[in-house]
C-alpha positions as a printed NumPy array, in Angstrom:
array([[  9.202,  16.618, -11.569],
       [  5.695,  18.243, -10.995],
       [  4.97 ,  17.761,  -8.039],
       [  2.168,  18.873,  -5.321],
       [  3.035,  19.679,  -1.518],
       [ -0.457,  19.996,   1.028],
       [  0.261,  20.294,   4.781],
       [ -0.923,  21.099,   8.026],
       [  0.579,  21.117,  11.102],
       [  3.828,  18.085,  12.531],
       [  3.465,  16.588,   8.882],
       [  3.526,  17.061,   5.224],
       [  2.444,  15.671,   1.866],
       [  3.869,  15.491,  -1.881],
       [  1.946,  13.935,  -4.889],
       [  4.414,  13.454,  -8.144],
       [  1.638,  14.916, -10.198],
       [  2.368,  13.699, -13.427],
       [  1.661,   9.777, -12.417],
       [ -0.472,  10.141,  -8.906],
       [  2.09 ,   9.036,  -6.669],
       [  3.685,  10.343,  -3.22 ],
       [  6.921,  11.682,  -4.126],
       [  7.129,  12.068,  -0.633],
       [  5.751,  12.436,   3.105],
       [  6.997,  13.413,   6.235],
       [  6.74 ,  13.725,  10.095],
       [  7.697,  15.652,  12.395],
       [  7.889,  13.713,  16.086],
       [  9.958,  14.126,  18.959],
       [ 12.551,  16.998,  17.448],
       [ 13.057,  13.243,  14.497],
       [ 11.675,  13.469,  10.944],
       [  9.996,  10.357,   9.53 ],
       [ 10.066,   9.25 ,   6.192],
       [  7.717,   6.139,   6.377],
       [  7.419,   5.669,   2.342],
       [ 10.014,   4.455,   0.1  ],
       [ 10.447,   5.788,  -3.487],
       [ 12.78 ,   4.258,  -6.297],
       [ 17.059,   4.029,  -6.432],
       [ 16.512,   4.753, -10.081],
       [ 13.442,   8.265,  -9.806],
       [ 16.129,  10.667, -10.314],
       [ 18.524,   8.043, -12.629],
       [ 18.393,   9.513, -16.466],
       [ 14.889,   8.666, -18.392],
       [ 17.465,   6.362, -21.141],
       [ 19.443,   4.942, -19.277],
       [ 16.328,   2.749, -17.938],
       [ 14.587,  -0.049, -19.737],
       [ 12.627,   2.268, -23.198],
       [  9.525,  -0.477, -21.934],
       [  9.123,   0.723, -19.171],
       [  6.263,   1.653, -17.522],
       [  5.804,   5.025, -15.906],
       [  4.402,   3.87 , -12.811],
       [  7.758,   1.732, -13.113],
       [ 10.261,   4.168, -14.155],
       [  8.682,   6.572, -10.902],
       [  8.075,   3.991,  -7.95 ],
       [  7.428,   5.758,  -4.571],
       [  5.438,   6.34 ,  -1.28 ],
       [  1.791,   5.013,  -2.055],
       [ -0.65 ,   5.277,  -5.413],
       [ -3.62 ,   4.24 ,  -6.453],
       [ -4.291,   0.267,  -8.809],
       [ -7.023,   0.788, -10.829],
       [ -6.998,  -2.319, -12.065],
       [ -4.939,  -3.395,  -9.584],
       [ -2.57 ,  -5.577, -12.132],
       [ -2.574,  -6.909, -15.127],
       [ -4.695,  -4.597, -17.521],
       [ -6.28 ,  -7.009, -19.399],
       [ -9.609,  -5.81 , -19.978],
       [ -9.876,  -1.992, -20.785],
       [ -5.786,  -1.649, -22.258],
       [ -3.824,   0.011, -20.372],
       [ -0.495,  -0.144, -18.466],
       [  0.832,  -2.425, -15.336],
       [ -1.355,  -0.817, -11.903],
       [ -3.438,   0.987, -15.289],
       [ -3.866,   4.515, -16.002],
       [ -3.874,   6.098, -11.967],
       [ -0.655,   4.6  , -11.805],
       [  0.41 ,   5.492, -14.55 ],
       [ -0.949,   8.602, -16.173],
       [ -0.845,  12.451, -15.2  ],
       [ -3.606,  14.061, -12.337],
       [ -5.519,  17.592, -12.248],
       [ -5.422,  19.412,  -9.393],
       [ -9.233,  20.684,  -8.002],
       [ -8.536,  22.085,  -4.675],
       [ -6.234,  22.365,  -3.   ],
       [ -7.342,  24.763,   0.876],
       [ -7.098,  25.062,   4.385],
       [-10.42 ,  22.998,   6.467],
       [-10.655,  23.531,   9.794],
       [ -7.662,  21.739,  11.508],
       [ -5.681,  21.013,   8.938],
       [ -5.777,  20.95 ,   4.778],
       [ -8.059,  19.311,   2.122],
       [ -6.309,  18.792,  -1.839],
       [ -8.766,  17.111,  -4.556],
       [ -6.945,  15.611,  -7.565],
       [ -8.078,  14.136, -10.29 ],
       [ -7.073,  11.618, -13.57 ],
       [ -6.705,  13.554, -16.46 ],
       [ -8.037,  10.482, -18.246],
       [-11.131,   7.537, -17.385],
       [-11.187,   4.002, -16.691],
       [-14.651,   1.686, -17.503],
       [-15.581,   5.28 , -18.224],
       [-15.307,   6.096, -14.769],
       [-14.554,   9.597, -13.988],
       [-11.316,   8.779, -10.776],
       [-10.445,  11.225,  -7.75 ],
       [ -8.489,  11.491,  -4.532],
       [ -9.107,  12.827,  -1.755],
       [ -5.304,  13.633,   0.778],
       [ -6.141,  14.877,   4.252],
       [ -4.342,  16.182,   6.703],
       [ -5.307,  17.57 ,  10.382],
       [ -3.088,  19.013,  12.545],
       [ -0.95 ,  16.747,  15.226],
       [ -1.297,  13.913,  13.482],
       [  0.631,  11.63 ,  12.41 ],
       [ -1.665,  10.697,   9.618],
       [ -3.037,  10.813,   5.588],
       [ -6.362,  10.519,   5.325],
       [ -6.822,   9.299,   1.854],
       [-10.315,   8.615,  -0.433],
       [-10.314,   7.162,  -4.535],
       [-13.9  ,   7.257,  -5.629],
       [-15.211,   6.043,  -8.943],
       [-17.797,   8.227, -10.497],
       [-20.048,   7.296, -12.878],
       [-17.981,   4.195, -15.64 ],
       [-19.981,   0.912, -17.219],
       [-18.775,  -2.909, -16.138],
       [-16.816,  -3.899, -13.224],
       [-12.504,  -2.223, -11.74 ],
       [-10.455,  -3.967,  -9.586],
       [ -7.998,  -1.422,  -7.226],
       [ -5.325,  -1.136,  -4.599],
       [ -3.682,   1.003,  -2.869],
       [  0.744,   0.494,  -3.175],
       [  1.778,   1.451,   0.136],
       [  5.39 ,   0.839,   0.17 ],
       [  7.545,   1.493,   2.946],
       [ 11.142,   0.758,   3.01 ],
       [ 13.582,  -0.857,   6.03 ],
       [ 17.295,  -0.653,   6.274],
       [ 17.896,  -3.212,   8.543],
       [ 14.45 ,  -4.887,   8.622],
       [ 12.011,  -4.877,  10.991],
       [  8.612,  -6.795,  12.6  ],
       [  5.26 ,  -6.642,  11.692],
       [  1.933,  -7.136,  12.763],
       [ -1.88 ,  -7.434,  11.183],
       [ -5.753,  -7.317,  12.337],
       [ -6.665, -11.069,  12.013],
       [ -6.461, -12.29 ,   9.162],
       [ -9.018, -16.082,   7.856],
       [ -5.363, -17.005,   5.724],
       [ -2.769, -16.264,   3.682],
       [ -2.077, -17.503,   0.357],
       [ -0.17 , -17.382,  -2.824],
       [ -1.024, -17.269,  -6.433],
       [  0.046, -20.446,  -8.554],
       [  3.335, -19.03 , -10.195],
       [  6.377, -17.52 ,  -8.858],
       [  7.561, -13.684,  -8.437],
       [ 10.191, -15.24 , -10.244],
       [ 10.841, -18.069, -11.065],
       [ 14.066, -18.368, -13.436],
       [ 17.485, -18.193, -11.46 ],
       [ 19.324, -16.229, -13.626],
       [ 16.673, -13.05 , -13.489],
       [ 16.346, -13.144,  -9.756],
       [ 15.161, -15.423,  -6.504],
       [ 11.661, -16.609,  -4.729],
       [ 11.571, -17.273,  -0.64 ],
       [  7.837, -18.937,  -0.807],
       [  6.719, -21.757,  -1.15 ],
       [  3.818, -21.84 ,  -5.005],
       [  0.906, -22.094,  -3.974],
       [  1.243, -22.295,  -1.156],
       [ -1.798, -21.783,   2.537],
       [ -1.472, -20.988,   5.81 ],
       [ -3.745, -20.082,   8.653],
       [ -0.266, -19.441,  10.736],
       [  1.211, -15.495,   9.665],
       [  4.83 , -17.059,  11.122],
       [  4.778, -20.446,  10.127],
       [  4.289, -19.496,   6.026],
       [  6.038, -22.81 ,   3.912],
       [  8.818, -22.35 ,   1.775],
       [  9.859, -22.98 ,  -1.214],
       [ 12.986, -24.372,   0.332],
       [ 10.967, -26.773,   2.975],
       [  9.781, -25.544,   6.278],
       [  8.308, -22.44 ,   6.747],
       [  9.049, -18.546,   7.317],
       [  8.075, -15.934,   8.816],
       [  6.284, -13.795,   7.376],
       [  6.173, -11.148,  10.52 ],
       [ 10.267, -11.017,  10.441],
       [ 11.111,  -9.135,   7.351],
       [ 15.39 , -10.519,   8.038],
       [ 17.54 ,  -8.505,   5.763],
       [ 20.182, -11.495,   5.081],
       [ 18.038, -13.063,   2.331],
       [ 17.406, -11.732,  -1.389],
       [ 14.076, -12.786,  -2.369],
       [ 11.426, -11.387,  -4.414],
       [  7.496, -12.641,  -2.829],
       [  3.846, -12.495,  -2.837],
       [  1.827, -13.747,  -0.566],
       [ -2.374, -11.902,   0.018],
       [ -4.083, -11.766,   3.813],
       [ -7.338, -12.422,   4.332],
       [ -9.187, -10.294,   6.424],
       [-10.716, -12.275,   9.286],
       [-14.685, -11.163,  10.683],
       [-13.118,  -9.546,  13.634],
       [-15.488,  -6.811,  13.415],
       [-13.209,  -3.738,  13.403],
       [-10.257,  -1.797,  11.397],
       [ -8.287,  -4.32 ,   9.692],
       [ -4.668,  -2.509,   9.943],
       [ -0.869,  -3.319,   9.241],
       [  2.324,  -2.714,  11.734],
       [  5.061,  -2.402,  10.694],
       [  8.394,  -1.472,  13.281],
       [ 11.142,  -0.489,  11.318],
       [ 13.824,  -1.148,  13.972],
       [ 17.054,   0.65 ,  12.058],
       [ 14.266,   3.956,  11.593],
       [ 13.271,   3.211,  15.311],
       [  9.573,   4.361,  14.455],
       [  5.941,   2.036,  13.92 ],
       [  4.468,   1.973,   9.93 ],
       [  0.784,   1.773,  10.133],
       [ -1.261,   1.398,   7.242],
       [ -5.311,   1.239,   7.999],
       [ -8.452,   0.163,   6.478],
       [-11.828,  -0.542,   5.82 ],
       [-12.216,  -4.514,   6.099],
       [-15.722,  -3.387,   3.711],
       [-13.996,  -1.919,   1.335],
       [-10.788,  -3.928,   1.159],
       [-10.856,  -6.854,   1.861],
       [ -7.462,  -8.749,   1.251],
       [ -4.027,  -6.835,   2.163],
       [ -1.889,  -7.739,  -0.817],
       [  2.49 ,  -7.904,   0.479],
       [  4.828,  -7.535,  -1.732],
       [  7.842,  -8.51 ,  -0.32 ],
       [ 10.495,  -7.31 ,  -2.816],
       [ 14.862,  -7.533,  -0.65 ],
       [ 16.637,  -7.702,  -3.668],
       [ 14.924, -10.27 ,  -5.464],
       [ 15.617,  -9.154,  -9.23 ],
       [ 18.507,  -9.142, -10.992],
       [ 17.791,  -7.405, -14.202],
       [ 17.568,  -3.742, -14.446],
       [ 16.577,  -1.36 , -13.426],
       [ 16.044,  -2.876,  -9.987],
       [ 19.688,  -4.453, -10.463],
       [ 19.868,  -6.213,  -7.272],
       [ 20.104,  -2.693,  -5.711],
       [ 15.929,  -2.786,  -4.735],
       [ 16.191,  -3.558,  -0.943],
       [ 14.33 ,  -3.189,   2.368],
       [ 10.935,  -2.765,   0.812],
       [  7.559,  -3.621,   2.098],
       [  4.638,  -3.506,  -0.432],
       [  1.092,  -2.803,   1.88 ],
       [ -1.015,  -2.865,  -1.217],
       [ -4.387,  -2.868,   0.797],
       [ -7.002,  -4.24 ,  -2.304],
       [-10.443,  -5.058,  -3.152],
       [ -8.768,  -7.306,  -6.071],
       [ -7.172, -10.827,  -8.022],
       [ -4.413, -10.726,  -9.512],
       [ -5.013,  -9.275, -12.904],
       [ -8.731,  -7.226, -13.51 ],
       [ -9.612,  -9.795, -15.388],
       [ -9.143, -12.64 , -13.17 ],
       [-10.62 , -10.855, -10.819],
       [-13.199, -10.687, -12.898],
       [-13.755, -13.993, -13.801],
       [-14.032, -17.03 , -11.778],
       [-10.925, -16.584,  -8.104],
       [-10.78 , -18.395,  -5.542],
       [-10.688, -14.743,  -3.594],
       [-14.671, -14.963,  -4.766],
       [-15.07 , -18.824,  -4.539],
       [-14.056, -18.051,  -0.365],
       [-16.386, -14.952,  -0.616],
       [-14.707, -12.68 ,  -1.007],
       [-15.827,  -9.597,  -3.751],
       [-12.902,  -8.974,  -5.967],
       [-13.93 ,  -5.999,  -8.051],
       [-16.105,  -3.007,  -7.528],
       [-19.549,  -2.745,  -9.586],
       [-19.227,   0.926, -11.67 ],
       [-23.32 ,   2.549, -13.025],
       [-23.712,   5.824, -14.579],
       [-24.919,   8.321, -11.755],
       [-22.653,   6.397,  -9.562],
       [-20.355,   6.92 ,  -6.602],
       [-17.152,   4.884,  -4.794],
       [-15.788,   5.595,  -2.932],
       [-12.635,   3.544,  -0.843],
       [-10.756,   5.07 ,   2.173],
       [ -7.193,   4.433,   4.06 ],
       [ -4.485,   5.856,   6.497],
       [ -1.297,   6.033,   6.259],
       [  0.877,   6.85 ,   9.577],
       [  3.884,   6.625,  11.334],
       [  5.456,   7.57 ,  14.666],
       [  8.82 ,   7.285,  16.204],
       [  8.283,   3.87 ,  18.087],
       [ 11.666,   2.462,  21.039],
       [ 11.671,  -1.127,  20.983],
       [ 11.394,  -2.253,  18.159],
       [  8.711,  -4.572,  18.454],
       [  4.958,  -3.395,  16.829],
       [  1.61 ,  -3.469,  18.852],
       [ -0.373,  -6.356,  19.347],
       [ -3.893,  -4.926,  18.796],
       [ -5.065,  -1.032,  17.215],
       [ -8.22 ,   0.115,  18.409],
       [ -9.997,   2.666,  17.336],
       [-10.879,   5.39 ,  19.33 ],
       [-12.74 ,   8.658,  18.089],
       [-10.505,  11.033,  18.505],
       [ -7.635,   8.915,  18.369],
       [ -6.677,   5.503,  17.437],
       [ -5.141,   3.19 ,  21.48 ],
       [ -1.635,   1.04 ,  20.098],
       [ -1.807,  -2.363,  22.99 ],
       [  1.841,  -3.477,  23.128],
       [  3.636,  -7.248,  24.886],
       [  4.566,  -5.953,  27.989],
       [  0.946,  -4.275,  29.224],
       [  1.691,  -1.983,  28.069],
       [ -0.838,   0.539,  25.799],
       [ -0.495,   3.768,  23.496],
       [ -3.03 ,   7.053,  22.516],
       [ -2.292,   8.326,  18.586],
       [ -3.869,  11.031,  17.605],
       [ -6.794,  10.555,  14.427],
       [-10.019,  10.873,  12.961],
       [-11.968,   7.778,  14.337],
       [-14.652,   8.493,  12.014],
       [-12.936,   8.33 ,   8.724],
       [-12.582,   4.733,   8.   ],
       [-16.516,   4.271,   7.907],
       [-16.245,   0.958,   9.34 ],
       [-17.063,  -0.987,  12.056],
       [-15.184,  -1.542,  16.287],
       [-14.625,   2.017,  16.222],
       [-15.426,   2.745,  19.09 ]])
């Protein structure tokens, strides 16, 4: 595998150049090595043992990657989640900066005529990867999303910045019982993440990732107008850590959750893709054409694509990291300060974590 690894004090990140996926992320903390991101169990298996029509982005599924478009590429022909998730990237620059390391990569192909760049920044002593993706030039419009994936051996608890609604699409993720199963109702929506309508009746708690239920589900969370950065926190029980993902809601107004816990029985999933949670911060509906046309998010005032143009540079940012955590409960709030994140917990305790408060360019940093 052709990978490039960058590092700063206490953190390293490897990028799979064949598809632009983060192959590994490791943080040293309290004498432990924390690895917050998922890597598909079939990656090391011979290619001929996998379905021949499997997109390269699924063959090498790992960590986090850029989707452009998100889901089906039905405007400009490309594999699932577009060329950024399925084709080679090249190193443009990789060098030390003051207090860290920065690397920029460029997609070999264009997307809607635009040049696509990925910039990864690490800071000494910060347990975070700072990411920026940029589209330079092009025409038309493109939907985008990160595809951050974490994995849990024994489930965990989730918390989020305020959301105004959670909604499933019209069609279930795995409707054929011969191929898989799902837990949530489709379509459905709620304002209470702890009481989402279930397919079998009643409700289920989206903030409780349980391992005793095998299912494949997808739900979109729309950011509320709270005036601060958007965030997702995952307290992984067995791993005894806290995965944090942050975004600027003005750039990426939705967080799509992909809950993949043994709910697909066909290759290459084969019921073994368990404990995975996709935290997919985006500006998208499901599919490129749907994102550009009329959709339920647009009708509720939520943008689902970026407009491209010659001479224009469109960029958006995300932060992902992990810290040790005892107790297994995520924070009630995450506040961005100029030089740290402040986490507040239900027991009244707080915790400060080194963080570049200006990186996301989001309101609410104090």
